[in-house]
């Protein structure tokens, strides 16, 4: 039907007769000459109709924005005065000879340009219109280029694209499962996979030593800007490679991806331990473009009587840390109050601060309501340790280590953004040496990653000291975003049983939920490991988008709903009967509860 895409035309097509198909982006009538900007996924080109072609000129006069047209005409150069440098096809235009209206269109619900200010709810309701905008089309085209480049790299590196099941059984992987009732097995449920984790491990046992999949995954959890109930992973697993080799090959994949798609050369990928990342940045995914760091001052605070600082400093699980912000003394008291409210989101009970106005004047040159609680010698030593300069502000966090790290880590990002301290470019790194477990809050343990991650010690050492054991896990981080995480897996039956035992999973429960994996580990499972990249987050970063909803064709809202299709929706009583399901009547229950009151 078409000979060319609109955006593909250029000066090399001058004097060619072309046939185009697309949507009317704009229509203008200039003194008897009609100009139509015709748009398709590749771009926009200007088509001109004059009265010489009477029938087609009259049709051009009837068209309106978003009409679907087929146009045949001759490509010609624009005059020097009419060249549009803002348009990729701005040096040429098409002199229309024939026009066919393939379909008319109602008035669009919002303007389809890059400057539209319509709310996201309207954009999602009319997503098929929103996706016509060049901004959105460019993002999805780049997404396709990214997946194509990744597939090409992995195919060339000997990986096999193998699909794993979507309907599986519920397994505890840290989030709620989406459950699917079985009609043929009354009372039983499938679960949609949170990841292909167990299946890809079984593929390693099967001898497919290099696997990958662009996998749909599902998690029924609270949503954020970078979370969706269904998301896409670049899932990778290998056998007979250790963590250094896995990290090397996936790092090379990301380097080549950025080079081929964005023409960007990523710098070094430094390695940083989890402990160092938390100590210096309060985060296991630090943004290294920001020069601000946390500095521990526990030893100094043990010398003060101020209980707010002294208590956490003396607590083995506590921490007192300082965050120096160069030039931050100009921050107003109202802004400090706003920052105090902000860190309270993360459990901080306050935000102490000191402004450095004149360091040469000693304590007299400092400004803070907490100075009266601190000996002068401690203050001076602290200024030296922090390398404070005139014009700086120092923020303090004092609480349990987890609260201090999370609150000051978040403050570091917020202050850097508001003060323009975030450098341009890309800052990748690997975070390694994660703890194997973390305290579940009730005296037990929970895996920091998942229960199939291999520890960096023997089963006996793990059993003796689970709280200090490190795992063979690794995360790739870019500009403060976790691009992907992975680990070497447990491939020996004894080690897997030890991990389950530490997690409080009984032999019966382990057999019920993971019996197929435990059985497989007894039949010659090779050493193996892998990594999964979040495709949506990767595309979000590479396109400079603010939300993954802007890089997914048909995303869900914050409440995990689709306002375009009105999903989730009710189903018929007949369907429920077939599934042996009876719904509780929420309205009746609410009414009964009201009567009881």
Coordinates of N, CA and C in Angstrom, one line a residue, residues 198-425:
X198 N 13.4 -21.1 39.3 CA 13.6 -22.5 39.5 C 13.7 -23.2 38.2
X199 N 12.9 -22.8 37.2 CA 13.0 -23.5 35.9 C 14.3 -23.3 35.2
X200 N 14.9 -22.1 35.4 CA 16.2 -21.9 34.7 C 17.3 -22.7 35.4
X201 N 17.2 -22.9 36.7 CA 18.1 -23.8 37.4 C 18.0 -25.2 36.9
X202 N 16.7 -25.6 36.7 CA 16.5 -27.0 36.2 C 17.0 -27.2 34.8
X203 N 17.0 -26.1 34.0 CA 17.6 -26.1 32.7 C 19.1 -26.4 32.8
X204 N 19.7 -25.8 33.8 CA 21.2 -26.0 34.0 C 21.4 -27.5 34.3
X205 N 20.6 -28.1 35.2 CA 20.7 -29.5 35.5 C 20.5 -30.3 34.2
X206 N 19.6 -29.8 33.3 CA 19.3 -30.6 32.1 C 20.4 -30.5 31.1
X207 N 21.4 -29.7 31.3 CA 22.6 -29.6 30.4 C 22.5 -28.5 29.4
X208 N 21.5 -27.6 29.5 CA 21.5 -26.4 28.6 C 22.3 -25.3 29.4
X209 N 23.6 -25.3 29.1 CA 24.5 -24.5 30.0 C 24.4 -23.0 29.8
X210 N 23.8 -22.5 28.7 CA 23.6 -21.1 28.5 C 22.2 -20.8 28.1
X211 N 21.4 -20.2 28.9 CA 20.0 -20.0 28.7 C 19.7 -18.5 28.8
X212 N 18.8 -18.0 28.0 CA 18.3 -16.7 28.3 C 16.8 -16.6 27.8
X213 N 16.1 -15.6 28.3 CA 14.7 -15.4 28.0 C 14.3 -14.0 28.2
X214 N 13.5 -13.4 27.3 CA 12.9 -12.2 27.6 C 11.5 -12.5 28.3
X215 N 11.5 -12.5 29.6 CA 10.5 -13.2 30.4 C 9.5 -12.2 31.0
X216 N 8.2 -12.5 30.9 CA 7.2 -11.8 31.6 C 7.1 -12.4 33.0
X217 N 7.1 -11.5 34.0 CA 7.1 -11.9 35.4 C 5.9 -11.1 36.1
X218 N 5.5 -11.6 37.2 CA 4.3 -11.0 37.8 C 4.5 -11.0 39.4
X219 N 4.1 -9.8 40.0 CA 4.2 -9.7 41.4 C 3.0 -8.9 41.9
X220 N 2.3 -9.4 42.8 CA 1.1 -8.7 43.4 C 1.6 -7.9 44.6
X221 N 2.1 -6.7 44.3 CA 2.7 -5.8 45.3 C 2.3 -4.4 45.1
X222 N 2.6 -3.6 46.2 CA 2.3 -2.2 46.0 C 3.2 -1.6 45.0
X223 N 2.6 -0.6 44.2 CA 3.4 -0.1 43.0 C 4.0 1.2 43.3
X224 N 5.1 1.5 42.6 CA 5.8 2.8 42.6 C 6.0 3.2 41.1
X225 N 6.8 4.3 41.0 CA 7.1 4.8 39.6 C 7.8 3.7 38.8
X226 N 8.6 2.9 39.5 CA 9.4 1.9 38.8 C 8.9 0.5 39.1
X227 N 7.7 0.3 39.4 CA 7.1 -1.0 39.6 C 5.8 -1.2 38.8
X228 N 5.6 -2.4 38.4 CA 4.3 -2.8 37.7 C 4.0 -4.2 38.1
X229 N 2.7 -4.5 38.1 CA 2.3 -5.9 38.5 C 2.9 -6.9 37.5
X230 N 3.0 -6.5 36.3 CA 3.6 -7.4 35.3 C 4.8 -6.6 34.7
X231 N 5.9 -7.3 34.6 CA 7.1 -6.6 34.1 C 7.9 -7.6 33.3
X232 N 9.0 -7.1 32.7 CA 9.8 -7.9 31.7 C 11.2 -8.0 32.2
X233 N 11.7 -9.2 32.3 CA 13.1 -9.4 32.7 C 13.9 -10.0 31.5
X234 N 15.2 -9.5 31.4 CA 16.2 -10.2 30.6 C 16.8 -11.2 31.5
X235 N 16.4 -12.5 31.4 CA 16.7 -13.5 32.3 C 17.9 -14.4 31.7
X236 N 18.9 -14.5 32.5 CA 20.2 -15.2 32.0 C 20.6 -16.2 33.0
X237 N 21.0 -17.4 32.6 CA 21.6 -18.4 33.5 C 22.7 -19.2 32.8
X238 N 23.7 -19.5 33.5 CA 24.9 -20.2 32.9 C 25.3 -21.3 33.8
X239 N 25.9 -22.3 33.3 CA 26.6 -23.4 34.1 C 28.1 -23.3 33.8
X240 N 28.9 -23.8 34.8 CA 30.3 -23.8 34.6 C 31.0 -22.5 34.5
X241 N 30.4 -21.4 35.0 CA 31.0 -20.1 35.1 C 30.9 -19.6 36.5
X242 N 31.9 -19.0 37.0 CA 31.8 -18.5 38.4 C 31.3 -17.0 38.3
X243 N 31.2 -16.3 39.5 CA 30.6 -15.0 39.5 C 31.4 -14.0 38.7
X244 N 32.8 -14.1 38.7 CA 33.6 -13.2 38.0 C 33.3 -13.3 36.5
X245 N 33.2 -14.5 36.0 CA 32.9 -14.8 34.6 C 31.5 -14.3 34.2
X246 N 30.5 -14.5 35.0 CA 29.2 -14.1 34.8 C 29.1 -12.6 34.7
X247 N 29.7 -11.9 35.7 CA 29.7 -10.5 35.7 C 30.5 -9.9 34.5
X248 N 31.5 -10.6 34.1 CA 32.3 -10.1 32.9 C 31.4 -10.1 31.6
X249 N 30.7 -11.2 31.4 CA 30.0 -11.4 30.2 C 28.8 -10.5 30.1
X250 N 28.1 -10.3 31.3 CA 26.9 -9.4 31.3 C 27.4 -7.9 31.3
X251 N 28.5 -7.6 31.9 CA 29.0 -6.2 31.7 C 29.3 -5.9 30.3
X252 N 29.9 -6.9 29.6 CA 30.2 -6.6 28.2 C 28.9 -6.5 27.4
X253 N 27.9 -7.2 27.7 CA 26.6 -7.1 27.0 C 26.1 -5.6 27.2
X254 N 26.1 -5.1 28.4 CA 25.6 -3.8 28.7 C 26.5 -2.7 28.0
X255 N 27.8 -2.9 28.0 CA 28.7 -2.0 27.3 C 28.3 -1.9 25.8
X256 N 28.2 -3.1 25.2 CA 27.9 -3.1 23.7 C 26.5 -2.6 23.4
X257 N 25.6 -2.8 24.4 CA 24.2 -2.3 24.2 C 24.2 -0.8 24.1
X258 N 24.9 -0.1 25.1 CA 24.9 1.3 25.1 C 25.7 1.9 23.9
X259 N 26.7 1.2 23.5 CA 27.4 1.6 22.3 C 26.6 1.6 21.1
X260 N 25.9 0.4 20.9 CA 25.2 0.2 19.6 C 23.9 1.0 19.5
X261 N 23.2 1.3 20.7 CA 21.9 1.9 20.7 C 22.1 3.4 20.9
X262 N 22.9 3.8 21.9 CA 23.1 5.2 22.2 C 24.4 5.9 21.8
X263 N 25.3 5.1 21.2 CA 26.6 5.5 20.9 C 27.3 6.1 22.1
X264 N 27.2 5.5 23.3 CA 27.7 5.9 24.5 C 28.8 4.8 25.0
X265 N 29.9 5.3 25.4 CA 31.0 4.5 25.9 C 30.9 4.5 27.4
X266 N 30.4 3.5 28.1 CA 30.4 3.4 29.5 C 31.8 3.4 30.1
X267 N 32.0 4.0 31.2 CA 33.3 4.0 31.9 C 33.5 2.7 32.6
X268 N 34.4 2.7 33.6 CA 34.8 1.6 34.4 C 33.6 1.1 35.2
X269 N 33.5 -0.2 35.5 CA 32.5 -0.7 36.4 C 33.2 -1.1 37.7
X270 N 33.4 -0.1 38.6 CA 34.1 -0.5 39.8 C 33.3 -1.5 40.7
X271 N 33.9 -2.2 41.5 CA 33.2 -3.1 42.4 C 33.3 -2.6 43.8
X272 N 32.1 -2.7 44.5 CA 32.0 -2.1 45.8 C 31.3 -3.1 46.7
X273 N 31.7 -3.4 47.9 CA 31.0 -4.3 48.7 C 29.7 -3.7 49.3
X274 N 28.8 -4.5 49.6 CA 27.6 -4.1 50.2 C 27.8 -3.3 51.4
X275 N 28.8 -3.7 52.3 CA 29.1 -3.0 53.5 C 29.6 -1.6 53.2
X276 N 30.5 -1.5 52.3 CA 31.0 -0.2 51.9 C 30.0 0.7 51.3
X277 N 29.1 0.2 50.5 CA 28.0 1.0 49.9 C 27.1 1.6 51.0
X278 N 26.7 0.7 52.0 CA 25.9 1.2 53.0 C 26.6 2.2 53.9
X279 N 27.9 2.0 54.2 CA 28.6 2.9 55.0 C 28.8 4.2 54.4
X280 N 29.1 4.3 53.1 CA 29.4 5.6 52.4 C 28.2 6.3 51.8
X281 N 27.2 5.5 51.4 CA 26.1 6.1 50.7 C 24.7 5.7 51.3
X282 N 24.7 4.8 52.3 CA 23.4 4.5 52.9 C 22.5 3.7 52.0
X283 N 23.0 3.2 50.9 CA 22.2 2.5 49.9 C 23.0 1.4 49.2
X284 N 22.3 0.3 48.9 CA 23.0 -0.8 48.1 C 23.0 -0.5 46.6
X285 N 22.4 0.6 46.2 CA 22.5 1.0 44.8 C 22.8 2.5 44.7
X286 N 24.1 2.8 45.1 CA 24.5 4.2 45.2 C 24.6 4.9 43.8
X287 N 24.2 6.1 43.7 CA 24.4 6.9 42.5 C 25.8 7.6 42.6
X288 N 26.7 7.1 41.9 CA 28.1 7.6 42.0 C 28.3 9.0 41.3
X289 N 27.3 9.5 40.6 CA 27.4 10.8 40.0 C 27.3 11.9 41.1
X290 N 26.9 11.5 42.3 CA 26.7 12.5 43.4 C 27.9 12.4 44.3
X291 N 28.6 13.5 44.5 CA 29.9 13.5 45.3 C 29.7 13.4 46.8
X292 N 28.5 13.5 47.3 CA 28.2 13.5 48.7 C 28.3 12.1 49.3
X293 N 28.9 12.0 50.5 CA 29.0 10.7 51.2 C 28.7 10.8 52.7
X294 N 28.2 9.7 53.2 CA 28.0 9.6 54.7 C 29.3 9.3 55.4
X295 N 29.5 9.9 56.5 CA 30.7 9.7 57.3 C 30.2 9.3 58.8
X296 N 30.7 8.2 59.3 CA 30.3 7.8 60.6 C 31.1 8.6 61.6
X297 N 30.3 9.0 62.7 CA 30.9 9.8 63.8 C 30.5 9.2 65.1
X298 N 30.3 7.9 65.1 CA 29.9 7.2 66.4 C 30.9 7.4 67.5
X299 N 32.2 7.3 67.2 CA 33.2 7.3 68.2 C 33.2 8.7 68.8
X300 N 33.0 9.8 68.1 CA 32.9 11.1 68.6 C 31.7 11.3 69.5
X301 N 30.6 10.8 69.0 CA 29.3 11.0 69.8 C 29.3 10.2 71.1
X302 N 30.2 9.2 71.2 CA 30.3 8.5 72.5 C 30.9 9.4 73.6
X303 N 31.4 10.5 73.2 CA 32.0 11.5 74.1 C 31.1 12.6 74.6
X304 N 29.8 12.6 74.1 CA 28.9 13.6 74.4 C 27.8 13.1 75.3
X305 N 27.1 13.9 76.1 CA 26.0 13.5 77.0 C 24.7 13.7 76.3
X306 N 24.6 14.2 75.1 CA 23.4 14.4 74.3 C 22.8 13.0 74.0
X307 N 21.7 12.6 74.6 CA 21.2 11.2 74.5 C 20.8 10.9 73.1
X308 N 20.3 11.9 72.3 CA 19.9 11.7 71.0 C 21.0 11.1 70.1
X309 N 22.3 11.5 70.4 CA 23.4 11.0 69.7 C 24.1 9.9 70.5
X310 N 24.2 10.0 71.8 CA 25.0 9.1 72.6 C 24.3 7.7 72.6
X311 N 23.0 7.6 72.6 CA 22.3 6.4 72.7 C 22.6 5.5 71.4
X312 N 22.4 6.0 70.2 CA 22.7 5.2 69.0 C 24.2 4.9 68.9
X313 N 25.1 5.9 69.4 CA 26.5 5.7 69.3 C 27.0 4.5 70.1
X314 N 26.3 4.3 71.3 CA 26.7 3.2 72.2 C 26.0 1.9 71.8
X315 N 25.0 2.0 70.9 CA 24.2 0.8 70.6 C 24.9 0.0 69.4
X316 N 25.2 -1.3 69.6 CA 25.8 -2.1 68.6 C 25.0 -2.1 67.3
X317 N 23.7 -1.9 67.3 CA 22.9 -1.9 66.1 C 22.6 -0.5 65.7
X318 N 23.2 0.5 66.4 CA 22.9 1.9 66.0 C 24.0 2.5 65.2
X319 N 23.7 3.8 64.8 CA 24.7 4.5 64.0 C 24.4 6.0 64.1
X320 N 25.5 6.8 64.2 CA 25.4 8.2 64.0 C 26.3 8.6 62.8
X321 N 25.7 9.2 61.8 CA 26.4 9.5 60.6 C 26.2 11.0 60.2
X322 N 27.1 11.5 59.5 CA 27.0 12.9 59.1 C 27.1 13.0 57.5
X323 N 26.3 13.9 57.0 CA 26.3 14.2 55.5 C 26.6 15.6 55.3
X324 N 27.8 15.9 54.8 CA 28.3 17.2 54.5 C 27.9 17.6 53.1
X325 N 27.2 18.8 53.0 CA 26.8 19.3 51.7 C 27.5 20.6 51.4
X326 N 28.5 20.6 50.5 CA 29.2 21.8 50.2 C 28.3 22.9 49.7
X327 N 28.5 24.1 50.2 CA 27.6 25.3 49.8 C 26.3 25.2 50.4
X328 N 26.0 24.3 51.3 CA 24.6 24.1 51.8 C 24.2 25.1 52.9
X329 N 25.1 25.9 53.3 CA 24.7 26.9 54.4 C 23.7 27.9 53.9
X330 N 23.5 28.0 52.6 CA 22.5 28.9 52.0 C 21.1 28.3 52.1
X331 N 21.0 27.0 52.5 CA 19.7 26.4 52.6 C 18.9 27.0 53.7
X332 N 17.7 27.4 53.4 CA 16.9 28.2 54.4 C 16.3 27.3 55.5
X333 N 15.9 27.9 56.6 CA 15.3 27.1 57.7 C 14.0 26.3 57.2
X334 N 13.2 27.0 56.3 CA 12.1 26.3 55.8 C 12.4 25.1 55.0
X335 N 13.5 25.2 54.2 CA 14.0 24.0 53.4 C 14.5 22.9 54.4
X336 N 15.1 23.3 55.4 CA 15.6 22.3 56.4 C 14.4 21.6 57.0
X337 N 13.3 22.4 57.4 CA 12.1 21.8 57.9 C 11.5 20.8 56.9
X338 N 11.5 21.2 55.6 CA 11.0 20.3 54.6 C 11.8 19.0 54.5
X339 N 13.1 19.1 54.6 CA 14.0 17.9 54.6 C 13.7 17.1 55.8
X340 N 13.4 17.7 57.0 CA 13.1 16.9 58.2 C 11.9 16.1 58.0
X341 N 10.9 16.7 57.4 CA 9.6 16.0 57.1 C 9.9 14.8 56.1
X342 N 10.8 15.1 55.2 CA 11.1 14.1 54.2 C 11.8 12.8 54.8
X343 N 12.7 13.0 55.7 CA 13.4 11.9 56.2 C 12.5 11.1 57.2
X344 N 11.5 11.8 57.7 CA 10.6 11.1 58.6 C 9.8 10.0 57.9
X345 N 9.7 10.1 56.6 CA 9.1 9.0 55.8 C 9.9 7.7 56.0
X346 N 11.2 7.8 56.2 CA 12.0 6.7 56.3 C 12.3 6.3 57.8
X347 N 11.5 6.8 58.7 CA 11.6 6.5 60.1 C 12.5 7.4 61.0
X348 N 13.1 8.4 60.4 CA 13.9 9.3 61.2 C 13.1 10.2 62.0
X349 N 13.5 10.3 63.3 CA 12.7 11.1 64.3 C 13.1 12.6 64.3
X350 N 14.0 12.9 63.5 CA 14.5 14.3 63.4 C 15.6 14.5 62.5
X351 N 16.1 15.7 62.3 CA 17.3 15.9 61.4 C 18.1 17.1 62.0
X352 N 19.2 16.7 62.7 CA 20.1 17.7 63.3 C 21.0 18.2 62.2
X353 N 21.5 19.5 62.4 CA 22.3 20.1 61.4 C 23.2 21.1 62.0
X354 N 24.3 21.4 61.3 CA 25.2 22.5 61.7 C 25.6 23.2 60.4
X355 N 25.5 24.6 60.4 CA 25.9 25.4 59.3 C 27.3 25.9 59.7
X356 N 28.2 25.9 58.7 CA 29.6 26.3 58.8 C 29.7 27.7 58.2
X357 N 29.6 28.8 59.0 CA 29.7 30.1 58.5 C 31.1 30.7 58.5
X358 N 31.9 30.4 59.5 CA 33.3 30.9 59.6 C 34.1 30.0 60.4
X359 N 34.7 29.0 59.7 CA 35.4 27.9 60.4 C 36.6 28.5 61.2
X360 N 37.2 29.6 60.7 CA 38.4 30.1 61.5 C 38.0 30.6 62.8
X361 N 36.7 31.0 63.0 CA 36.3 31.5 64.3 C 35.9 30.4 65.3
X362 N 36.2 29.1 64.9 CA 35.9 28.0 65.9 C 34.4 27.8 66.0
X363 N 34.0 27.3 67.2 CA 32.6 27.0 67.4 C 31.8 28.3 67.3
X364 N 32.3 29.5 67.5 CA 31.5 30.7 67.4 C 31.1 30.9 65.9
X365 N 31.9 30.3 65.0 CA 31.6 30.5 63.6 C 30.6 29.5 63.0
X366 N 30.1 28.6 63.9 CA 29.1 27.6 63.5 C 27.7 28.0 64.0
X367 N 26.7 27.5 63.3 CA 25.3 27.8 63.7 C 24.5 26.5 63.8
X368 N 23.9 26.2 64.9 CA 23.1 25.0 65.1 C 22.5 25.0 66.5
X369 N 21.3 24.5 66.6 CA 20.7 24.4 67.9 C 21.3 23.2 68.8
X370 N 22.1 22.4 68.2 CA 22.7 21.2 68.9 C 24.1 21.5 69.5
X371 N 24.7 22.6 69.1 CA 26.1 22.9 69.6 C 26.2 23.0 71.1
X372 N 25.2 23.4 71.7 CA 25.2 23.6 73.2 C 25.3 22.2 73.9
X373 N 25.0 21.2 73.2 CA 25.1 19.8 73.8 C 26.4 19.1 73.6
X374 N 27.3 19.8 72.8 CA 28.5 19.1 72.4 C 29.8 19.8 72.8
X375 N 30.7 19.1 73.4 CA 32.0 19.7 73.8 C 32.7 20.3 72.6
X376 N 33.4 21.4 72.9 CA 34.0 22.1 71.8 C 35.1 21.2 71.1
X377 N 35.8 20.4 71.9 CA 36.9 19.6 71.3 C 36.2 18.6 70.3
X378 N 35.1 18.0 70.6 CA 34.4 17.1 69.8 C 34.0 17.8 68.5
X379 N 33.4 19.0 68.6 CA 33.0 19.7 67.4 C 34.2 20.0 66.5
X380 N 35.3 20.5 67.0 CA 36.4 20.8 66.2 C 37.0 19.6 65.5
X381 N 37.1 18.4 66.3 CA 37.5 17.2 65.7 C 36.6 16.7 64.5
X382 N 35.3 16.9 64.8 CA 34.3 16.5 63.7 C 34.5 17.4 62.5
X383 N 34.7 18.7 62.6 CA 34.9 19.5 61.5 C 36.1 19.1 60.7
X384 N 37.2 18.7 61.4 CA 38.4 18.2 60.7 C 38.1 16.9 60.0
X385 N 37.5 16.0 60.6 CA 37.2 14.7 60.0 C 36.3 14.9 58.7
X386 N 35.4 15.8 58.8 CA 34.5 16.0 57.6 C 35.1 16.9 56.6
X387 N 36.3 17.5 56.9 CA 36.9 18.5 56.0 C 35.9 19.6 55.6
X388 N 35.3 20.1 56.7 CA 34.3 21.2 56.5 C 34.9 22.4 56.0
X389 N 34.2 23.2 55.2 CA 34.6 24.5 54.7 C 33.5 25.5 54.9
X390 N 33.9 26.8 54.9 CA 32.9 27.8 55.1 C 31.9 27.7 54.0
X391 N 30.6 27.9 54.4 CA 29.5 27.7 53.5 C 28.9 26.4 53.4
X392 N 29.4 25.4 54.2 CA 28.9 24.0 54.2 C 27.7 23.9 55.2
X393 N 26.9 22.9 55.0 CA 26.0 22.5 56.0 C 26.2 21.0 56.3
X394 N 26.1 20.6 57.5 CA 26.2 19.2 57.9 C 24.9 18.6 58.5
X395 N 24.4 17.6 57.9 CA 23.2 17.0 58.4 C 23.6 15.7 59.2
X396 N 22.8 15.4 60.2 CA 23.1 14.2 61.0 C 22.0 13.2 61.1
X397 N 22.3 12.0 61.2 CA 21.3 10.9 61.4 C 21.7 10.1 62.6
X398 N 20.8 9.9 63.6 CA 21.2 9.1 64.8 C 20.0 8.2 65.1
X399 N 20.2 6.9 64.9 CA 19.1 5.9 65.2 C 19.7 4.5 64.9
X400 N 18.8 3.5 64.8 CA 19.3 2.2 64.3 C 19.9 2.4 62.9
X401 N 20.9 1.5 62.7 CA 21.7 1.7 61.4 C 20.8 1.7 60.2
X402 N 19.8 0.8 60.2 CA 19.0 0.7 59.0 C 18.2 2.0 58.8
X403 N 17.7 2.7 59.8 CA 17.0 3.9 59.7 C 17.9 5.0 59.2
X404 N 19.1 5.1 59.8 CA 20.1 6.2 59.5 C 20.5 6.0 58.0
X405 N 20.8 4.8 57.6 CA 21.2 4.6 56.2 C 20.1 4.9 55.2
X406 N 18.9 4.5 55.5 CA 17.8 4.7 54.6 C 17.5 6.2 54.5
X407 N 17.4 6.9 55.6 CA 17.0 8.3 55.7 C 18.0 9.2 55.1
X408 N 19.3 9.0 55.6 CA 20.4 9.9 55.0 C 20.7 9.5 53.6
X409 N 20.6 8.3 53.2 CA 20.8 7.9 51.8 C 19.7 8.6 50.9
X410 N 18.5 8.6 51.3 CA 17.4 9.3 50.6 C 17.7 10.8 50.6
X411 N 18.1 11.4 51.7 CA 18.3 12.8 51.8 C 19.5 13.2 50.9
X412 N 20.5 12.3 50.8 CA 21.6 12.6 49.9 C 21.2 12.8 48.5
X413 N 20.2 11.9 48.0 CA 19.7 12.1 46.6 C 18.9 13.3 46.5
X414 N 18.1 13.6 47.5 CA 17.1 14.8 47.3 C 17.9 16.1 47.4
X415 N 18.8 16.2 48.3 CA 19.6 17.4 48.4 C 20.5 17.6 47.1
X416 N 21.1 16.6 46.6 CA 21.9 16.7 45.4 C 21.1 17.1 44.2
X417 N 19.9 16.6 44.1 CA 19.0 17.0 43.0 C 18.6 18.4 43.1
X418 N 18.2 18.9 44.3 CA 17.7 20.3 44.4 C 18.8 21.3 44.3
X419 N 20.1 20.9 44.6 CA 21.2 21.8 44.5 C 22.0 21.6 43.3
X420 N 21.6 20.8 42.4 CA 22.3 20.6 41.1 C 23.6 20.0 41.2
X421 N 23.7 19.0 42.2 CA 25.0 18.3 42.4 C 25.2 17.0 41.7
X422 N 24.2 16.7 40.8 CA 24.2 15.4 40.1 C 24.9 15.6 38.8
X423 N 26.1 15.0 38.6 CA 26.9 15.1 37.4 C 26.2 14.5 36.2
X424 N 26.5 15.0 35.0 CA 26.0 14.4 33.8 C 26.7 13.1 33.5
X425 N 26.1 12.3 32.7 CA 26.7 11.1 32.3 C 26.2 9.8 33.0

